Coordinates of C-alpha atoms in Angstrom, one line a residue:
X11 CA -20.7 -4.6 10.0
X12 CA -22.4 -5.6 13.3
X13 CA -23.0 -9.3 13.8
X14 CA -26.4 -10.5 12.8
X15 CA -28.7 -11.1 15.7
X16 CA -30.1 -14.2 13.9
X17 CA -27.3 -16.3 15.4
X18 CA -28.5 -16.0 18.9
X19 CA -32.2 -16.3 17.9
X20 CA -31.7 -19.5 15.9
X21 CA -29.8 -21.1 18.7
X22 CA -32.7 -20.5 21.1
X23 CA -35.2 -21.8 18.5
X24 CA -33.2 -25.0 17.9
X25 CA -33.1 -25.7 21.6
X26 CA -36.9 -25.2 21.8
X27 CA -37.5 -27.6 18.9
X28 CA -35.4 -30.3 20.6
X29 CA -37.3 -29.9 23.9
X30 CA -40.7 -30.3 22.2
X31 CA -39.8 -33.2 20.0
X32 CA -40.9 -36.8 20.7
X33 CA -38.6 -38.4 23.3
X34 CA -37.1 -41.0 21.0
X35 CA -36.0 -38.5 18.3
X36 CA -34.8 -36.0 20.9
X37 CA -32.5 -38.6 22.3
X38 CA -31.3 -40.2 19.0
X39 CA -29.6 -37.1 17.5
X40 CA -27.4 -39.4 15.3
X41 CA -30.5 -40.4 13.3
X42 CA -30.9 -36.8 12.1
X43 CA -29.0 -36.1 8.8
X44 CA -26.7 -33.1 9.0
X45 CA -28.6 -31.1 6.4
X46 CA -31.9 -31.7 8.3
X47 CA -30.2 -30.6 11.5
X48 CA -29.0 -27.4 9.9
X49 CA -32.5 -26.7 8.6
X50 CA -34.0 -27.2 12.1
X51 CA -31.3 -24.9 13.6
X52 CA -32.2 -22.2 11.2
X53 CA -35.9 -22.6 10.8
X54 CA -38.1 -19.5 11.5
X55 CA -41.5 -19.6 13.0
X56 CA -44.6 -18.4 11.1
X57 CA -44.8 -15.5 13.5
X58 CA -41.2 -14.4 12.9
X59 CA -41.7 -14.6 9.1
X60 CA -45.0 -12.5 9.4
X61 CA -43.2 -9.9 11.5
X62 CA -40.3 -9.8 9.1
X63 CA -42.7 -9.2 6.1
X64 CA -44.5 -6.5 8.0
X65 CA -41.2 -4.7 8.8
X66 CA -39.9 -5.2 5.3
X67 CA -43.0 -3.6 3.8
X68 CA -42.6 -0.6 6.1
X69 CA -38.9 -0.3 5.1
X70 CA -39.5 -0.6 1.4
X71 CA -42.2 2.1 1.5
X72 CA -40.0 4.4 3.5
X73 CA -37.1 3.8 1.3
X74 CA -39.1 4.4 -1.9
X75 CA -40.3 7.7 -0.6
X76 CA -36.8 8.7 0.3
X77 CA -35.4 7.6 -3.0
X78 CA -38.0 9.7 -4.8
X79 CA -37.1 12.8 -2.7
X80 CA -33.3 12.1 -3.1
X81 CA -33.7 11.5 -6.9
X82 CA -35.4 14.9 -7.3
X83 CA -32.6 16.6 -5.3
X84 CA -29.8 15.1 -7.3
X85 CA -31.5 15.8 -10.5
X86 CA -31.7 19.4 -9.5
X87 CA -27.9 19.3 -8.7
X88 CA -27.2 18.1 -12.3
X89 CA -29.6 20.6 -13.8
X90 CA -27.9 23.5 -11.9
X91 CA -24.4 22.2 -12.9
X92 CA -25.5 22.2 -16.6
X93 CA -26.8 25.7 -16.2
X94 CA -23.5 26.9 -14.7
X95 CA -21.5 25.4 -17.5
X96 CA -23.7 27.1 -20.0
X97 CA -23.3 30.5 -18.3
X98 CA -19.5 30.0 -18.2
X99 CA -19.4 29.3 -21.9
X100 CA -21.3 32.6 -22.4
X101 CA -19.0 34.3 -19.9
X102 CA -21.9 35.2 -17.7
X103 CA -21.6 35.8 -13.9
X104 CA -22.4 32.9 -11.6
X105 CA -24.6 33.7 -8.6
X106 CA -26.1 31.9 -5.6
X107 CA -29.2 31.1 -7.7
X108 CA -27.0 28.9 -9.9
X109 CA -26.5 26.4 -7.0
X110 CA -28.8 24.1 -5.0
X111 CA -28.6 25.7 -1.5
X112 CA -30.2 23.0 0.5
X113 CA -28.4 20.0 1.9
X114 CA -29.2 16.5 0.5
X115 CA -32.0 14.6 2.1
X116 CA -30.9 12.0 4.7
X117 CA -32.7 8.7 5.2
X118 CA -34.1 8.5 8.7
X119 CA -36.7 5.7 8.3
X120 CA -36.6 2.2 9.6
X121 CA -33.7 -0.1 8.8
X122 CA -34.0 -3.1 6.5
X123 CA -35.1 -6.0 8.7
X124 CA -33.1 -9.2 8.9
X125 CA -34.7 -12.1 7.1
X126 CA -35.2 -14.9 9.7
X127 CA -35.4 -17.6 7.0
X128 CA -32.3 -19.7 6.2
X129 CA -30.0 -18.0 3.8
X130 CA -28.8 -20.0 0.8
X131 CA -25.1 -20.6 0.8
X132 CA -23.2 -18.2 -1.5
X133 CA -19.7 -18.4 -2.6
X134 CA -17.5 -15.7 -1.1
X135 CA -17.4 -12.5 -3.2
X136 CA -14.1 -12.3 -5.0
X137 CA -12.3 -9.0 -4.6
X138 CA -10.7 -7.6 -7.7
X139 CA -7.0 -7.5 -6.9
X140 CA -5.4 -4.1 -6.8
X141 CA -1.9 -4.0 -8.3
X142 CA 0.8 -3.0 -5.8
X143 CA 4.4 -1.8 -6.4
X144 CA 5.7 -5.3 -6.9
X145 CA 3.1 -5.9 -9.7
X146 CA 4.0 -2.6 -11.4
X147 CA 7.7 -3.3 -11.4
X148 CA 7.0 -6.8 -12.8
X149 CA 4.8 -5.4 -15.5
X150 CA 7.4 -2.8 -16.5
X151 CA 10.0 -5.6 -16.9
X152 CA 7.8 -8.0 -18.7
X153 CA 6.2 -5.5 -21.2
X154 CA 9.0 -2.9 -21.6
X155 CA 12.1 -4.7 -20.4
X156 CA 12.7 -1.8 -18.0
X157 CA 13.2 -1.3 -14.3
X158 CA 12.5 2.2 -13.0
X159 CA 15.6 3.9 -11.4
X160 CA 14.8 4.1 -7.7
X161 CA 16.4 6.7 -5.4
X162 CA 19.2 5.8 -3.1
X163 CA 17.1 7.2 -0.3
X164 CA 14.0 9.3 0.2
X165 CA 15.8 12.6 0.5
X166 CA 17.2 12.1 -3.0
X167 CA 13.7 11.8 -4.4
X168 CA 12.5 14.8 -2.4
X169 CA 15.3 16.9 -3.8
X170 CA 14.6 15.8 -7.3
X171 CA 10.9 16.6 -6.9
X172 CA 11.7 20.0 -5.4
X173 CA 14.0 20.9 -8.3
X174 CA 11.4 20.0 -10.9
X175 CA 8.5 21.6 -9.1
X176 CA 10.3 24.9 -8.5
X177 CA 11.5 25.0 -12.2
X178 CA 7.9 24.5 -13.3
X179 CA 6.6 27.4 -11.1
X180 CA 5.0 25.5 -8.2
X181 CA 5.6 27.1 -4.9
X182 CA 7.1 25.4 -1.9
X183 CA 3.9 25.9 0.0
X184 CA 1.8 24.3 -2.7
X185 CA 4.0 21.3 -3.1
X186 CA 4.6 20.7 0.6
X187 CA 1.0 21.2 1.8
X188 CA -0.4 19.0 -1.0
X189 CA 2.1 16.3 -0.1
X190 CA 1.1 16.7 3.6
X191 CA -2.5 16.3 2.8
X192 CA -2.1 13.3 0.4
X193 CA 0.5 11.3 2.4
X194 CA 0.0 12.5 6.0
X195 CA 3.3 14.4 5.9
X196 CA 5.5 11.3 6.1
X197 CA 4.9 9.4 2.8
X198 CA 7.6 8.0 0.7
X199 CA 7.8 8.1 -3.1
X200 CA 6.4 4.6 -3.3
X201 CA 3.6 5.0 -0.7
X202 CA 0.4 3.4 -1.8
X203 CA -3.1 4.2 -0.6
X204 CA -4.1 1.8 2.2
X205 CA -0.7 0.3 2.7
X206 CA 1.2 1.2 5.8
X207 CA 4.4 -0.3 7.4
X208 CA 3.0 0.5 10.8
X209 CA -0.1 -1.6 10.1
X210 CA 0.9 -5.2 9.5
X211 CA -1.6 -6.9 7.2
X212 CA -2.9 -3.7 5.7
X213 CA -4.2 -3.8 2.1
X214 CA -4.0 -1.5 -0.8
X215 CA -7.4 0.3 -1.3
X216 CA -6.5 1.9 -4.6
X217 CA -3.6 2.3 -7.1
X218 CA -2.8 5.8 -5.8
X219 CA 1.0 6.1 -5.3
X220 CA 3.5 8.8 -4.5
X221 CA 3.6 12.3 -3.1
X222 CA 0.4 13.4 -5.0
X223 CA -1.1 9.9 -4.9
X224 CA -1.4 9.3 -8.6
X225 CA -3.8 6.6 -9.8
X226 CA -2.9 4.3 -12.7
X227 CA -5.3 6.3 -14.9
X228 CA -3.6 9.6 -13.8
X229 CA -0.2 8.2 -15.0
X230 CA -1.6 7.0 -18.3
X231 CA -3.3 10.3 -18.9
X232 CA -0.3 12.3 -18.0
X233 CA 2.0 10.3 -20.2
X234 CA -0.4 10.7 -23.1
X235 CA -0.9 14.4 -22.6
X236 CA 2.5 15.5 -21.3
X237 CA 4.7 12.8 -22.7
X238 CA 6.5 14.9 -25.3
X239 CA 7.3 17.5 -22.6
X240 CA 8.7 14.8 -20.4
X241 CA 10.8 13.4 -23.2
X242 CA 12.1 16.9 -23.8
X243 CA 13.1 17.3 -20.2
X244 CA 14.8 13.8 -20.1
X245 CA 16.7 14.6 -23.4
X246 CA 18.0 17.9 -21.9
X247 CA 19.2 16.0 -18.9
X248 CA 20.8 13.3 -21.0
X249 CA 22.9 16.1 -22.8
X250 CA 24.8 16.7 -19.6
X251 CA 25.7 13.0 -19.0
X252 CA 28.3 10.7 -20.4
X253 CA 29.4 7.1 -20.1
X254 CA 27.2 4.6 -18.3
X255 CA 24.7 7.3 -17.0
X256 CA 24.2 8.6 -20.5
X257 CA 23.6 5.1 -21.8
X258 CA 21.0 4.4 -19.1
X259 CA 19.2 7.7 -19.7
X260 CA 19.1 7.0 -23.5
X261 CA 17.5 3.6 -22.7
X262 CA 15.0 5.2 -20.4
X263 CA 14.0 7.8 -23.0
X264 CA 13.5 5.0 -25.6
X265 CA 11.3 3.0 -23.2
X266 CA 9.4 6.1 -22.3
X267 CA 8.7 7.0 -25.9
X268 CA 7.2 3.5 -26.3
X269 CA 5.0 4.2 -23.3
X270 CA 3.9 7.5 -24.8
X271 CA 2.9 5.7 -28.0
X272 CA 1.0 3.1 -26.0
X273 CA -1.0 5.7 -24.0
X274 CA -1.8 7.6 -27.2
X275 CA -3.3 4.5 -28.9
X276 CA -6.7 5.5 -27.6
X277 CA -8.7 8.8 -27.7
X278 CA -7.6 11.4 -25.2
X279 CA -10.5 10.7 -22.8
X280 CA -10.6 9.6 -19.2
X281 CA -12.7 6.5 -19.8
X282 CA -10.3 5.3 -22.6
X283 CA -7.3 6.0 -20.4
X284 CA -8.9 4.1 -17.6
X285 CA -9.3 1.0 -19.7
X286 CA -5.6 1.1 -20.7
X287 CA -4.6 1.7 -17.1
X288 CA -6.3 -1.5 -16.0
X289 CA -3.9 -3.6 -18.1
X290 CA -0.4 -4.9 -17.3
X291 CA 1.0 -2.4 -19.9
X292 CA -0.9 0.4 -18.0
X293 CA 0.6 -0.9 -14.7
X294 CA 4.0 -0.6 -16.4
X295 CA 3.4 3.0 -17.2
X296 CA 2.3 3.6 -13.7
X297 CA 5.6 2.2 -12.5
X298 CA 7.4 5.3 -13.9
X299 CA 6.0 7.2 -10.9
X300 CA 8.7 5.5 -8.9
X301 CA 11.6 6.5 -11.3
X302 CA 13.9 9.2 -9.9
X303 CA 13.8 11.1 -13.2
X304 CA 10.3 10.5 -14.5
X305 CA 8.4 10.4 -11.2
X306 CA 9.0 14.0 -10.2
X307 CA 8.0 15.1 -13.7
X308 CA 4.7 13.2 -13.5
X309 CA 3.9 14.4 -10.0
X310 CA 4.7 18.0 -10.9
X311 CA 2.6 17.9 -14.1
X312 CA -0.4 16.5 -12.1
X313 CA -0.5 19.7 -10.1
X314 CA 0.8 22.0 -12.8
X315 CA -2.0 21.1 -15.2
X316 CA -4.5 22.4 -12.6
X317 CA -2.6 25.7 -12.3
X318 CA -2.5 26.1 -16.1
X319 CA -6.2 25.2 -16.4
X320 CA -7.1 27.9 -13.9
X321 CA -5.0 30.5 -15.8
X322 CA -6.6 29.6 -19.1
X323 CA -10.0 30.2 -17.5
X324 CA -8.9 33.7 -16.5
X325 CA -8.1 32.9 -12.9
X326 CA -4.8 34.7 -12.3
X327 CA -4.6 34.8 -8.5
X328 CA -2.1 32.1 -7.2
X329 CA -4.0 29.1 -6.0
X330 CA -3.7 28.2 -2.3
X331 CA -2.6 24.7 -1.6
X332 CA -6.1 23.9 -0.4
X333 CA -7.6 25.2 -3.6
X334 CA -5.1 23.3 -5.7
X335 CA -6.0 20.1 -3.7
X336 CA -9.7 20.6 -4.5
X337 CA -8.8 20.7 -8.2
X338 CA -6.5 17.7 -7.7
X339 CA -9.3 15.7 -5.9
X340 CA -12.4 16.6 -7.9
X341 CA -11.0 17.4 -11.3
X342 CA -10.0 20.7 -12.8
X343 CA -13.4 21.9 -14.0
X344 CA -15.3 21.0 -10.8
X345 CA -12.5 22.3 -8.6
X346 CA -12.3 25.6 -10.3
X347 CA -16.0 26.0 -9.7
X348 CA -15.2 26.0 -6.0
X349 CA -12.0 28.0 -6.3
X350 CA -13.5 30.9 -8.2
X351 CA -16.4 31.3 -5.7
X352 CA -16.3 34.4 -3.4
X353 CA -16.0 33.7 0.3
X354 CA -19.5 34.8 1.1
X355 CA -20.8 32.2 -1.4
X356 CA -18.5 29.5 -0.1
X357 CA -20.2 29.9 3.3
X358 CA -23.6 29.1 1.8
X359 CA -23.1 26.6 -1.1
X360 CA -23.3 22.9 -0.1
X361 CA -20.5 20.6 -1.2
X362 CA -23.1 18.3 -2.8
X363 CA -23.2 20.7 -5.8
X364 CA -19.8 19.3 -6.8
X365 CA -20.4 15.6 -6.6
X366 CA -22.4 12.8 -8.2
X367 CA -24.8 11.2 -5.7
X368 CA -22.8 8.0 -5.4
X369 CA -19.5 9.8 -4.9
X370 CA -20.9 12.2 -2.3
X371 CA -22.5 9.4 -0.3
X372 CA -19.2 7.6 -0.2
X373 CA -17.3 10.7 0.9
X374 CA -17.7 11.2 4.7
X375 CA -15.4 14.2 4.7
X376 CA -17.7 16.1 2.2
X377 CA -20.8 15.0 4.1
X378 CA -19.5 16.2 7.4
X379 CA -18.0 19.4 6.0
X380 CA -21.0 20.2 4.0
X381 CA -20.3 23.7 2.6
X382 CA -17.4 24.8 0.4
X383 CA -16.0 27.0 3.1
X384 CA -16.0 24.1 5.6
X385 CA -14.4 21.7 3.1
X386 CA -11.6 24.1 2.3
X387 CA -11.1 24.8 6.0
X388 CA -10.8 21.2 7.0
X389 CA -8.4 20.6 4.1
X390 CA -6.3 23.6 5.4
X391 CA -6.4 22.3 8.9
X392 CA -5.2 18.8 7.9
X393 CA -2.4 20.4 5.9
X394 CA -1.4 22.6 8.9
X395 CA -1.2 19.6 11.2
X396 CA 0.6 17.2 8.8
X397 CA 3.1 19.8 7.7
X398 CA 4.8 19.4 11.1
X399 CA 5.7 15.8 10.3
X400 CA 9.3 15.0 9.4
X401 CA 8.6 14.0 5.8
X402 CA 7.0 17.4 5.1
X403 CA 9.8 19.2 6.8
X404 CA 12.3 17.3 4.7
X405 CA 10.4 18.2 1.5
X406 CA 10.3 21.9 2.6
X407 CA 14.0 21.9 3.2
X408 CA 14.6 20.4 -0.3
X409 CA 13.2 23.5 -2.0

């Protein structure tokens, strides 16, 4: 945010006040209490206040007009989406008329003016802490008495992921290009969104972790919905082990079963899973993304559920990596809406049709690449570029 110009202005005004004050008081600055001195320094002239009120009125009127226009636009987006959903339930064809074909209105009125009056002191806004890997591991130990089995090196995790993904039917292109998009083509199995070893002091911006950048809620939902399949895969692997490795795997299965029970203690709904995910027990579940056996299964199922969803909806053509990423990013239903669209429609339909207003306005990529065709093209371009990085090459070789 640019620095407020009030700092320079108030300094000039304070100097003017001192120059016009009676000589005795101008000289005896020690006689002025600190609070009074601060008030003098920040005082605003009647003219400045009147000008501020005039500009504020102009801004509020312009903003109200824009909000009315934008509100109508986003209401039409919702209405069209409901119409498309109804037509799909009736197995009716979707046409261009089922989308809003204009771009969202953009506010181009005056900016909100800066209030020249002294601002009351406010306590600094507290940021809600985002759990990082250390917090997840601590929660796993405290609530499930378990530490995820980490790989000896990154190549070991990549090979494990490649084996699981291939067996599930994901192609090398799908897995590698999604990994390239999500991690920049060099991410480790414990890479967290916002954190980077090359940027000292960087901060996590979400709980997204791993090759497909799963959120805590993703992990909770996957364990709830795919838990039994994952237990089955772990049990099959345990059958080929003996001694200490078998004992460790049996313990892992027992812990994971407890996690499945925990995630199924609420209705199978995103909002309910989100609440669970925001607890230390939910963090512990998320820690399993780091486990050499469970992590690849969770990452694979995250993509595989989108592939299966598309098939159940009658979309039999293999998904490109960019199409799969759209489903991964926006959710299966919304993503499939874009994926099933013919190319000529993709060129004309704005990306705003697939977002809520707040999500769209916070997404500069969707705003800049404002049609479905452009959004898929920029996704492909990013995948092309990042696939040349060493991490992506290592994952490709692991298949």
